Short mmCIF file of C-alpha atoms and ligand atoms in Angstrom, two decimals:
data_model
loop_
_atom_site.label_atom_id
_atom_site.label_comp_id
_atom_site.label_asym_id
_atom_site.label_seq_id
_atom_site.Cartn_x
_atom_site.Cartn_y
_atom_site.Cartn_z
CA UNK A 1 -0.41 14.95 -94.34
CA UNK A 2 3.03 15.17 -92.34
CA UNK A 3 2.09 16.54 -89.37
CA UNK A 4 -1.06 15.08 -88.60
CA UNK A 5 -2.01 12.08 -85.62
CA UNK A 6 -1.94 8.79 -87.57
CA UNK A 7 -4.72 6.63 -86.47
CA UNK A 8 -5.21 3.02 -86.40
CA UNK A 9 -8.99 1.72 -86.78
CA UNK A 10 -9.56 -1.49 -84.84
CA UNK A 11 -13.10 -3.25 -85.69
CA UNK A 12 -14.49 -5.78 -82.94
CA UNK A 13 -16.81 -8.03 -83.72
CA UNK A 14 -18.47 -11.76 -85.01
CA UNK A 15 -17.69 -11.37 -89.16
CA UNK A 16 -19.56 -14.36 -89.41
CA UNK A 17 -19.16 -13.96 -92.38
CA UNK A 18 -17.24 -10.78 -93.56
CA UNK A 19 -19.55 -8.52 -95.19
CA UNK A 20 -18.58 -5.63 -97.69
CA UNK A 21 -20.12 -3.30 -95.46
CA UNK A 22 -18.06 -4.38 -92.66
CA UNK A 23 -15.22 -3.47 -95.17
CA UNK A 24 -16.97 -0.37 -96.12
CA UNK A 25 -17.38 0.94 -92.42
CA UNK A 26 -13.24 1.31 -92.53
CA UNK A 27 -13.23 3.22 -95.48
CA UNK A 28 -15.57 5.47 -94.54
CA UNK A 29 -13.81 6.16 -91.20
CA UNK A 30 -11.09 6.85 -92.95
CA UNK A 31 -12.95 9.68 -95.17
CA UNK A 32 -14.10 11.17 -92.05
CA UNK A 33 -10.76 11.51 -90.57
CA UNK A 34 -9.14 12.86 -93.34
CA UNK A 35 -12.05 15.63 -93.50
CA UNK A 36 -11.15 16.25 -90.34
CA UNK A 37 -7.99 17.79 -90.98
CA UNK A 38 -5.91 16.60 -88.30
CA UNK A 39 -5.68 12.38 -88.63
CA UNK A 40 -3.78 10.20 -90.91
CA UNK A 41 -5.82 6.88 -91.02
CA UNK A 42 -2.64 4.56 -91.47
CA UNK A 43 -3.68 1.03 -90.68
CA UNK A 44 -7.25 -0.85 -90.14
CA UNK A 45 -7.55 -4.36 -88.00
CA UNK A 46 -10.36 -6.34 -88.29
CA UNK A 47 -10.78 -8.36 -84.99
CA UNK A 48 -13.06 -11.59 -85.21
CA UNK A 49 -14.38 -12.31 -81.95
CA UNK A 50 -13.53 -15.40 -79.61
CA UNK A 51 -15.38 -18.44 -79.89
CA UNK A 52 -16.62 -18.09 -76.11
CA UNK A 53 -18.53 -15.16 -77.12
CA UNK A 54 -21.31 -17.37 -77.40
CA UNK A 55 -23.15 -15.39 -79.83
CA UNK A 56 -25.95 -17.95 -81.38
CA UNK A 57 -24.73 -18.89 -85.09
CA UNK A 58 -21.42 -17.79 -84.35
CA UNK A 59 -18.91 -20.73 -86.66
CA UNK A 60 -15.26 -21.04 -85.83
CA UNK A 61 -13.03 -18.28 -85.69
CA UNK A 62 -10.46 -20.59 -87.96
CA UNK A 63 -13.00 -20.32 -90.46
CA UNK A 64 -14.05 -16.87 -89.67
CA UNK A 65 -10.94 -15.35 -89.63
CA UNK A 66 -9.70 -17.40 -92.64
CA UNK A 67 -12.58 -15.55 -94.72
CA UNK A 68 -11.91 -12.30 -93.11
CA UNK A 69 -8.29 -12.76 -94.77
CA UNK A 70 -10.03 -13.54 -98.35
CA UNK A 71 -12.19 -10.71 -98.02
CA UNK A 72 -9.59 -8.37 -97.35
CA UNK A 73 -7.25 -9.41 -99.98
CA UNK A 74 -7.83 -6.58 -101.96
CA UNK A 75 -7.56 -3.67 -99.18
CA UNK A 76 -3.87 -2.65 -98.96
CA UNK A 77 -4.70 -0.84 -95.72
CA UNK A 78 -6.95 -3.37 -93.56
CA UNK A 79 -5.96 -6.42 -92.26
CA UNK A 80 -7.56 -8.85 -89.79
CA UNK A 81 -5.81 -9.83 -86.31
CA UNK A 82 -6.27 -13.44 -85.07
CA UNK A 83 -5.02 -11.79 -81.34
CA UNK A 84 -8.21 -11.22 -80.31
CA UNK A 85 -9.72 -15.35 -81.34
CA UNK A 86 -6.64 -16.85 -80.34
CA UNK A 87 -7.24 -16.24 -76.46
CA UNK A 88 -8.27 -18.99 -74.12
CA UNK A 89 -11.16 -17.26 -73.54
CA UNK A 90 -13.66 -14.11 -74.34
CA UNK A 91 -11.82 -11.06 -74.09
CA UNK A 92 -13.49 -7.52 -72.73
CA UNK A 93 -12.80 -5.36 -76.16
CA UNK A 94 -11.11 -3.02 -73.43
CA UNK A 95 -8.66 -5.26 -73.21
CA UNK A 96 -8.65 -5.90 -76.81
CA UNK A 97 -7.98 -2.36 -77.89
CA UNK A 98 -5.23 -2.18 -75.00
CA UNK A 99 -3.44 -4.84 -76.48
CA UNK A 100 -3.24 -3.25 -79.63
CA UNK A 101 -2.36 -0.25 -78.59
CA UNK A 102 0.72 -2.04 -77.12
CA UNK A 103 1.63 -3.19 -80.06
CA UNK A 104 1.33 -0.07 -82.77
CA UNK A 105 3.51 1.61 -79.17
CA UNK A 106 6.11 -1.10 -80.17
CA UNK A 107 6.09 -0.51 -84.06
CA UNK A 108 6.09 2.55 -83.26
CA UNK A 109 9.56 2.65 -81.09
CA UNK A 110 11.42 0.12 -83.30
CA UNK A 111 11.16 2.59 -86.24
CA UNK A 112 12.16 5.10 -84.52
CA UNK A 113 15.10 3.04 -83.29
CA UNK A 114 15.77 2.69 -86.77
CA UNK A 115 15.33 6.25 -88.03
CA UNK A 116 17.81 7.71 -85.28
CA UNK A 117 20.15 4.58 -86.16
CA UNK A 118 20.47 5.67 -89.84
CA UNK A 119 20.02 9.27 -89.80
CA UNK A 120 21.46 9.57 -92.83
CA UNK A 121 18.90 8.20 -94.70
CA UNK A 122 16.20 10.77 -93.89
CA UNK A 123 15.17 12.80 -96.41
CA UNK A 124 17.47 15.99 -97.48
CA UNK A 125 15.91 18.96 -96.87
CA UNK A 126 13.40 17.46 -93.83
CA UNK A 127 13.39 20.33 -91.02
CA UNK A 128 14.38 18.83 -87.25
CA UNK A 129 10.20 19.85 -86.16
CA UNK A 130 9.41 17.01 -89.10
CA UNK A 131 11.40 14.62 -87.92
CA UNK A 132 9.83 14.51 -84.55
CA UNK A 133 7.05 11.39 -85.32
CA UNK A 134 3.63 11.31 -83.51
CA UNK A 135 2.55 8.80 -81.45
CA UNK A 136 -0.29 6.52 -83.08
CA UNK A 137 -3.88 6.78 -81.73
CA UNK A 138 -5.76 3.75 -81.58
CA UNK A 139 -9.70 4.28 -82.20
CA UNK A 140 -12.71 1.75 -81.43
CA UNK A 141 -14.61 1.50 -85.25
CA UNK A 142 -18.32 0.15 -85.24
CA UNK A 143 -21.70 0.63 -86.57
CA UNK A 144 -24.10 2.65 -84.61
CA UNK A 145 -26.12 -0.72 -83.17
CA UNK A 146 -22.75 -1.79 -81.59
CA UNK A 147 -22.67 1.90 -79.77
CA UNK A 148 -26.16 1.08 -78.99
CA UNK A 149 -25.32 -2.01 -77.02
CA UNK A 150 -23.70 0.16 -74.41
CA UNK A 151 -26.69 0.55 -72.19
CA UNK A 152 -27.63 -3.17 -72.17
CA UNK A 153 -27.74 -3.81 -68.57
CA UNK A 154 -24.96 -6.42 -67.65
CA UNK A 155 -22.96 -6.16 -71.12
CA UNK A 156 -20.90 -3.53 -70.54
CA UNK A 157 -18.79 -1.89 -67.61
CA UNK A 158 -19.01 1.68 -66.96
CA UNK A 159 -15.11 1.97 -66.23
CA UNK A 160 -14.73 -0.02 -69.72
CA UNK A 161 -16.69 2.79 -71.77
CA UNK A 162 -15.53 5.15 -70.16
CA UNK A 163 -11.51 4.17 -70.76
CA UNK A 164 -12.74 3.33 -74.57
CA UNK A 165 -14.28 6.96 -74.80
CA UNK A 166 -11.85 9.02 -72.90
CA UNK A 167 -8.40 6.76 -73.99
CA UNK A 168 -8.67 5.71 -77.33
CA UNK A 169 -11.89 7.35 -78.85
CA UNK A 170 -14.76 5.80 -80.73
CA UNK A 171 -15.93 6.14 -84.74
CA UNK A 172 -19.29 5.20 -85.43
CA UNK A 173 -21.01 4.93 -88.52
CA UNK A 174 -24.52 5.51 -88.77
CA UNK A 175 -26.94 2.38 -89.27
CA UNK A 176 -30.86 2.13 -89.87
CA UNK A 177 -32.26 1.75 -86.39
CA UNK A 178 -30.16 3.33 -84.50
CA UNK A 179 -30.00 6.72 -83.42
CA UNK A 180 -26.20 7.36 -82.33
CA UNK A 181 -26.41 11.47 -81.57
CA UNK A 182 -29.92 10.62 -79.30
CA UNK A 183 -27.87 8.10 -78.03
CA UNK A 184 -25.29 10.33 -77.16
CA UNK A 185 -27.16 13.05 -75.36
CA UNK A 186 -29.03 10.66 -72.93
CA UNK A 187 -25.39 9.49 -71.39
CA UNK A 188 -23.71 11.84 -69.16
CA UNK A 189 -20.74 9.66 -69.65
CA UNK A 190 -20.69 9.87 -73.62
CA UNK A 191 -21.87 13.49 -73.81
CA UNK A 192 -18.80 14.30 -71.16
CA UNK A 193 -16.81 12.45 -74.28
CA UNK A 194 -18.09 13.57 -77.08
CA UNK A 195 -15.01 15.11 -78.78
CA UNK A 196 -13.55 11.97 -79.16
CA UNK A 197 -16.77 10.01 -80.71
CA UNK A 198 -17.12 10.30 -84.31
CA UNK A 199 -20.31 10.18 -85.59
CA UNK A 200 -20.15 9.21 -89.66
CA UNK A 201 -23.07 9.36 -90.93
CA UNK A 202 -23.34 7.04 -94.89
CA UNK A 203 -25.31 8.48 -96.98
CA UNK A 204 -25.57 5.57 -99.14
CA UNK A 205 -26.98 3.13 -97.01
CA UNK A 206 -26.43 -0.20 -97.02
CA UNK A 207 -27.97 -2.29 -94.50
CA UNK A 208 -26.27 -5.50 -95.56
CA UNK A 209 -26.64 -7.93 -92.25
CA UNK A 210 -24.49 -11.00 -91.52
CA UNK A 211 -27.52 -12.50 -89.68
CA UNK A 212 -29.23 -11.93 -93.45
CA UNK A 213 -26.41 -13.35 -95.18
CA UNK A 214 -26.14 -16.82 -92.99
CA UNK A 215 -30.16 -16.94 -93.38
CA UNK A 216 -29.60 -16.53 -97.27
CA UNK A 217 -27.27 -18.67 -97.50
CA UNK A 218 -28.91 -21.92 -95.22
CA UNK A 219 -31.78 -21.02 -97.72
CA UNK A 220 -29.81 -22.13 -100.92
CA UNK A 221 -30.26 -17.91 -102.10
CA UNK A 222 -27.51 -15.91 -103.92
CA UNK A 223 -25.43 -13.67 -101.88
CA UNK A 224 -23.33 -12.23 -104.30
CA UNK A 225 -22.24 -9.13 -104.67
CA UNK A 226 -23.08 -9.10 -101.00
CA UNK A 227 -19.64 -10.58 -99.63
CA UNK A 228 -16.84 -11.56 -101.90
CA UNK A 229 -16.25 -14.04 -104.07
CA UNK A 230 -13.72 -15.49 -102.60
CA UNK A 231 -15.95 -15.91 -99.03
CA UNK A 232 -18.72 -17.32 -101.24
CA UNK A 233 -16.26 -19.99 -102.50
CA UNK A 234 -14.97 -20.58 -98.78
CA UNK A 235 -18.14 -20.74 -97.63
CA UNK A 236 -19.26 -23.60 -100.43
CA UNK A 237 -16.52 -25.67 -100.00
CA UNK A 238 -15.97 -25.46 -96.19
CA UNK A 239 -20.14 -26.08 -96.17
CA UNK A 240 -20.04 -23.22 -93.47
CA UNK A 241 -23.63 -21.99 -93.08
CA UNK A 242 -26.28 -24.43 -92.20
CA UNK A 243 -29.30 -25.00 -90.06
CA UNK A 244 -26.88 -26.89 -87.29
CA UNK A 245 -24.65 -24.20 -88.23
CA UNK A 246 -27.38 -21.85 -86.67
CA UNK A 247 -27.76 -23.67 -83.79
CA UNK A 248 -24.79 -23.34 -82.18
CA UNK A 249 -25.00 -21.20 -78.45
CA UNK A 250 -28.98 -21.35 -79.17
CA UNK A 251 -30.65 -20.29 -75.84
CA UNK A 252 -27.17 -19.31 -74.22
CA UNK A 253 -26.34 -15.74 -73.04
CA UNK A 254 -23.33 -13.95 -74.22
CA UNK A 255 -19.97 -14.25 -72.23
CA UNK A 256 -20.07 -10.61 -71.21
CA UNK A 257 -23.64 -11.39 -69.49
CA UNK A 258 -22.65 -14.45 -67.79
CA UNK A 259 -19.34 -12.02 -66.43
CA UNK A 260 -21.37 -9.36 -65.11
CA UNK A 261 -24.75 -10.46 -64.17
CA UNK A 262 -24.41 -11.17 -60.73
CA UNK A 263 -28.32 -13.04 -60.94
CA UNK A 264 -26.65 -15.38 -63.66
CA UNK A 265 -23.19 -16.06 -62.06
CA UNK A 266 -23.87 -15.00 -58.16
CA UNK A 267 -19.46 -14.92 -57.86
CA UNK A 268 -18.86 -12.97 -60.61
CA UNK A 269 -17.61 -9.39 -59.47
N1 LIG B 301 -24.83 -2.51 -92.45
C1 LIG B 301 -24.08 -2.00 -91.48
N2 LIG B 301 -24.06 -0.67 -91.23
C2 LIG B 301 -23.30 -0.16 -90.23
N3 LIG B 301 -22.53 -0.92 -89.41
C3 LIG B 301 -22.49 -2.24 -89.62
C4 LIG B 301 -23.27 -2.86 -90.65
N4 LIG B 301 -23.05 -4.21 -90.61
C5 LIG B 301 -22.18 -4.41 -89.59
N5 LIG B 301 -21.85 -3.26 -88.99
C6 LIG B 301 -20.93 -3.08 -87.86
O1 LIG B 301 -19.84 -3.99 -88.04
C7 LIG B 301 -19.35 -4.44 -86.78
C8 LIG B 301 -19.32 -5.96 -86.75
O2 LIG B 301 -20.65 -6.37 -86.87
P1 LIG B 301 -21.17 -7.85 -86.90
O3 LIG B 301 -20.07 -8.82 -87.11
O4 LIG B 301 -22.09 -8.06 -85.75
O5 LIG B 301 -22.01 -7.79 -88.26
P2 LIG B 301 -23.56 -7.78 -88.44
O6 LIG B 301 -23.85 -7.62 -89.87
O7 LIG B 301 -24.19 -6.81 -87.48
O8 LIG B 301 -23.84 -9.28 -88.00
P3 LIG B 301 -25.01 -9.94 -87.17
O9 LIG B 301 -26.21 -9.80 -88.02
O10 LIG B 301 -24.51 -11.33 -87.02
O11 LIG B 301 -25.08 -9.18 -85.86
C9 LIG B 301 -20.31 -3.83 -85.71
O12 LIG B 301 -19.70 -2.67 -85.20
C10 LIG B 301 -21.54 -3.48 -86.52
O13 LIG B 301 -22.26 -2.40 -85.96
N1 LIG B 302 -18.00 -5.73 -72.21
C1 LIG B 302 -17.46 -5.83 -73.40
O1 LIG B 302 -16.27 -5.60 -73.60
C2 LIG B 302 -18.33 -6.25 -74.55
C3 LIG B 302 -19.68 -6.54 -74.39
C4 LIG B 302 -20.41 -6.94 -75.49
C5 LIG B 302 -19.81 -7.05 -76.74
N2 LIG B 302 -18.50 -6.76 -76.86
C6 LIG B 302 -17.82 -6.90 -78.16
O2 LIG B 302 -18.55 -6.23 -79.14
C7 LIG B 302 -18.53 -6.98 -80.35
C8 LIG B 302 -19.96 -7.27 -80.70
O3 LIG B 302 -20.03 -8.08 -81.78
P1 LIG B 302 -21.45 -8.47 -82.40
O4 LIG B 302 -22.06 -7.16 -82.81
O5 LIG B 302 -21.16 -9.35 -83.54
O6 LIG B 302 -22.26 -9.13 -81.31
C9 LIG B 302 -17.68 -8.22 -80.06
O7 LIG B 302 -16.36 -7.97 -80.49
C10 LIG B 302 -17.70 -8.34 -78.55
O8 LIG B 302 -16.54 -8.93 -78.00
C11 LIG B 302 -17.75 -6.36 -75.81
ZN1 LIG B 303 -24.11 -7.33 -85.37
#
């Protein structure tokens, strides 16, 4: 798989808590690439959202990204990214996914650094064509209600989708309720993009819900076999999930909404 792009997936969102289908949706990204033909899936991030999001229920991102970590123990491939959490403030996933970028560009040039510092050490036998590397794509990975979300009035800027679409490049993975290729059609913007949105449709559905989960949970029911172990154990002895828990932001409106709605915050631009 030499010569094809290697791609990095990057997942945005609450994980509140990790769910296996949120671990699921990377590996079947990863399928769909490699059907493709032409990508080399080398790296997932998992990117808990900020704690200014203001999404109702949402716990800390300590704790959320701390059970992120335990639930990925066992992927050698995916790992989550505090970056993202660790900001003052909200950040526009735009902004996320450029930051990113940056970095796998700086991996990127330090091993190459490295590979024409000790030529010697490439393979014997490796043609001068194969040791020409490819620069890493970044892509946007979500479930087809997160697409969905992109014609909420106020949520999302146009010049935002479009640099997601047209930059970096979206896979989606189908989810009951949502209708991703309908979707599609009814956006000039999207349709004008559509070579670089993957639609990947699971055939073994799973409609596993954090929102679910947390309700489960405050309830006193079982969850397992619906998150890890490990999370189930974090969550008991952190005493994560509760009705205050679910509280928290109750009645407020998302960050993004209080940025762009010009009826909610009259100065915002
Ligand atoms: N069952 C699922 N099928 C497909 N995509 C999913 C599924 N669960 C989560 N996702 C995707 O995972 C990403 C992170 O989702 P999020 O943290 O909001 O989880 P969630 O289960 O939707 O939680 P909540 O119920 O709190 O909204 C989003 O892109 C979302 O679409
Ligand atoms: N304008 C934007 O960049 C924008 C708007 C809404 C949600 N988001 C992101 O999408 C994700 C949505 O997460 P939830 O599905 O858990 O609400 C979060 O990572 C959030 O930051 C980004
Ligand atoms: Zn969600």
């Amino acid at each position: 798989m030499k010569s094809r792009i290697p791609v990095i997936l990057l997942a945005c969102g609450s994980f509140n808590p990790t769910t296996n289908m949120h671990m699921r949706l990377f590996e079947l990204a990863r399928d769909h690439l490699h059907q493709t033909g032409r990508y080399r899936v080398i790296e997932g991030i998992m990117s808990p959202v900020n704690d200014n999001y203001g999404k109702k229920g949402l716990v800390s991102a300590r704790h959320r990204v701390a059970m992120a970590k335990l639930a990925l123990e066992t992927s050698d491939w995916i790992r989550v990214d505090p970056w993202e959490s660790e900001q003052e403030t909200w950040t526009e996933t735009v902004k996320v996914l450029r930051h990113h970028y940056n970095e796998s560009l700086r991996v990127f040039q330090s091993k190459e650094f490295m590979r024409n510092k000790h030529p010697t050490e490439r393979s014997t036998g490796e043609s001068l064509s194969c040791q020409q590397s490819v620069l890493p794509e970044l892509k946007l990975l979500c479930g087809a209600d997160f697409l969905q979300t992109f014609k909420t009035p106020n949520l999302w800027k146009e010049e935002d989708i479009k640099e997601i679409v047209e930059k970096f490049g979206l896979v989606c993975i189908s989810r009951a309720g949502s209708d991703p290729s309908q979707y599609i059609q009814e956006s000039d913007l999207l349709t004008k993009f559509q070579h670089n949105i993957f639609l990947v449709k699971e055939w073994i559905q799973n409609e596993i819900s954090a929102t679910q989960i947390r309700s489960a949970l405050c309830r006193g029911q079982s969850v397992k076999y619906l998150i890890p172990d490990s999370v189930i154990a974090y969550i008991a002895h952190h005493n994560i999930y509760t009705e205050e828990s679910e509280r928290k932001n109750e009645g407020d409106f998302l960050q993004p909404l209080k940025l762009h709605n010009t009826t909610i915050n009259p100065l915002s631009d």
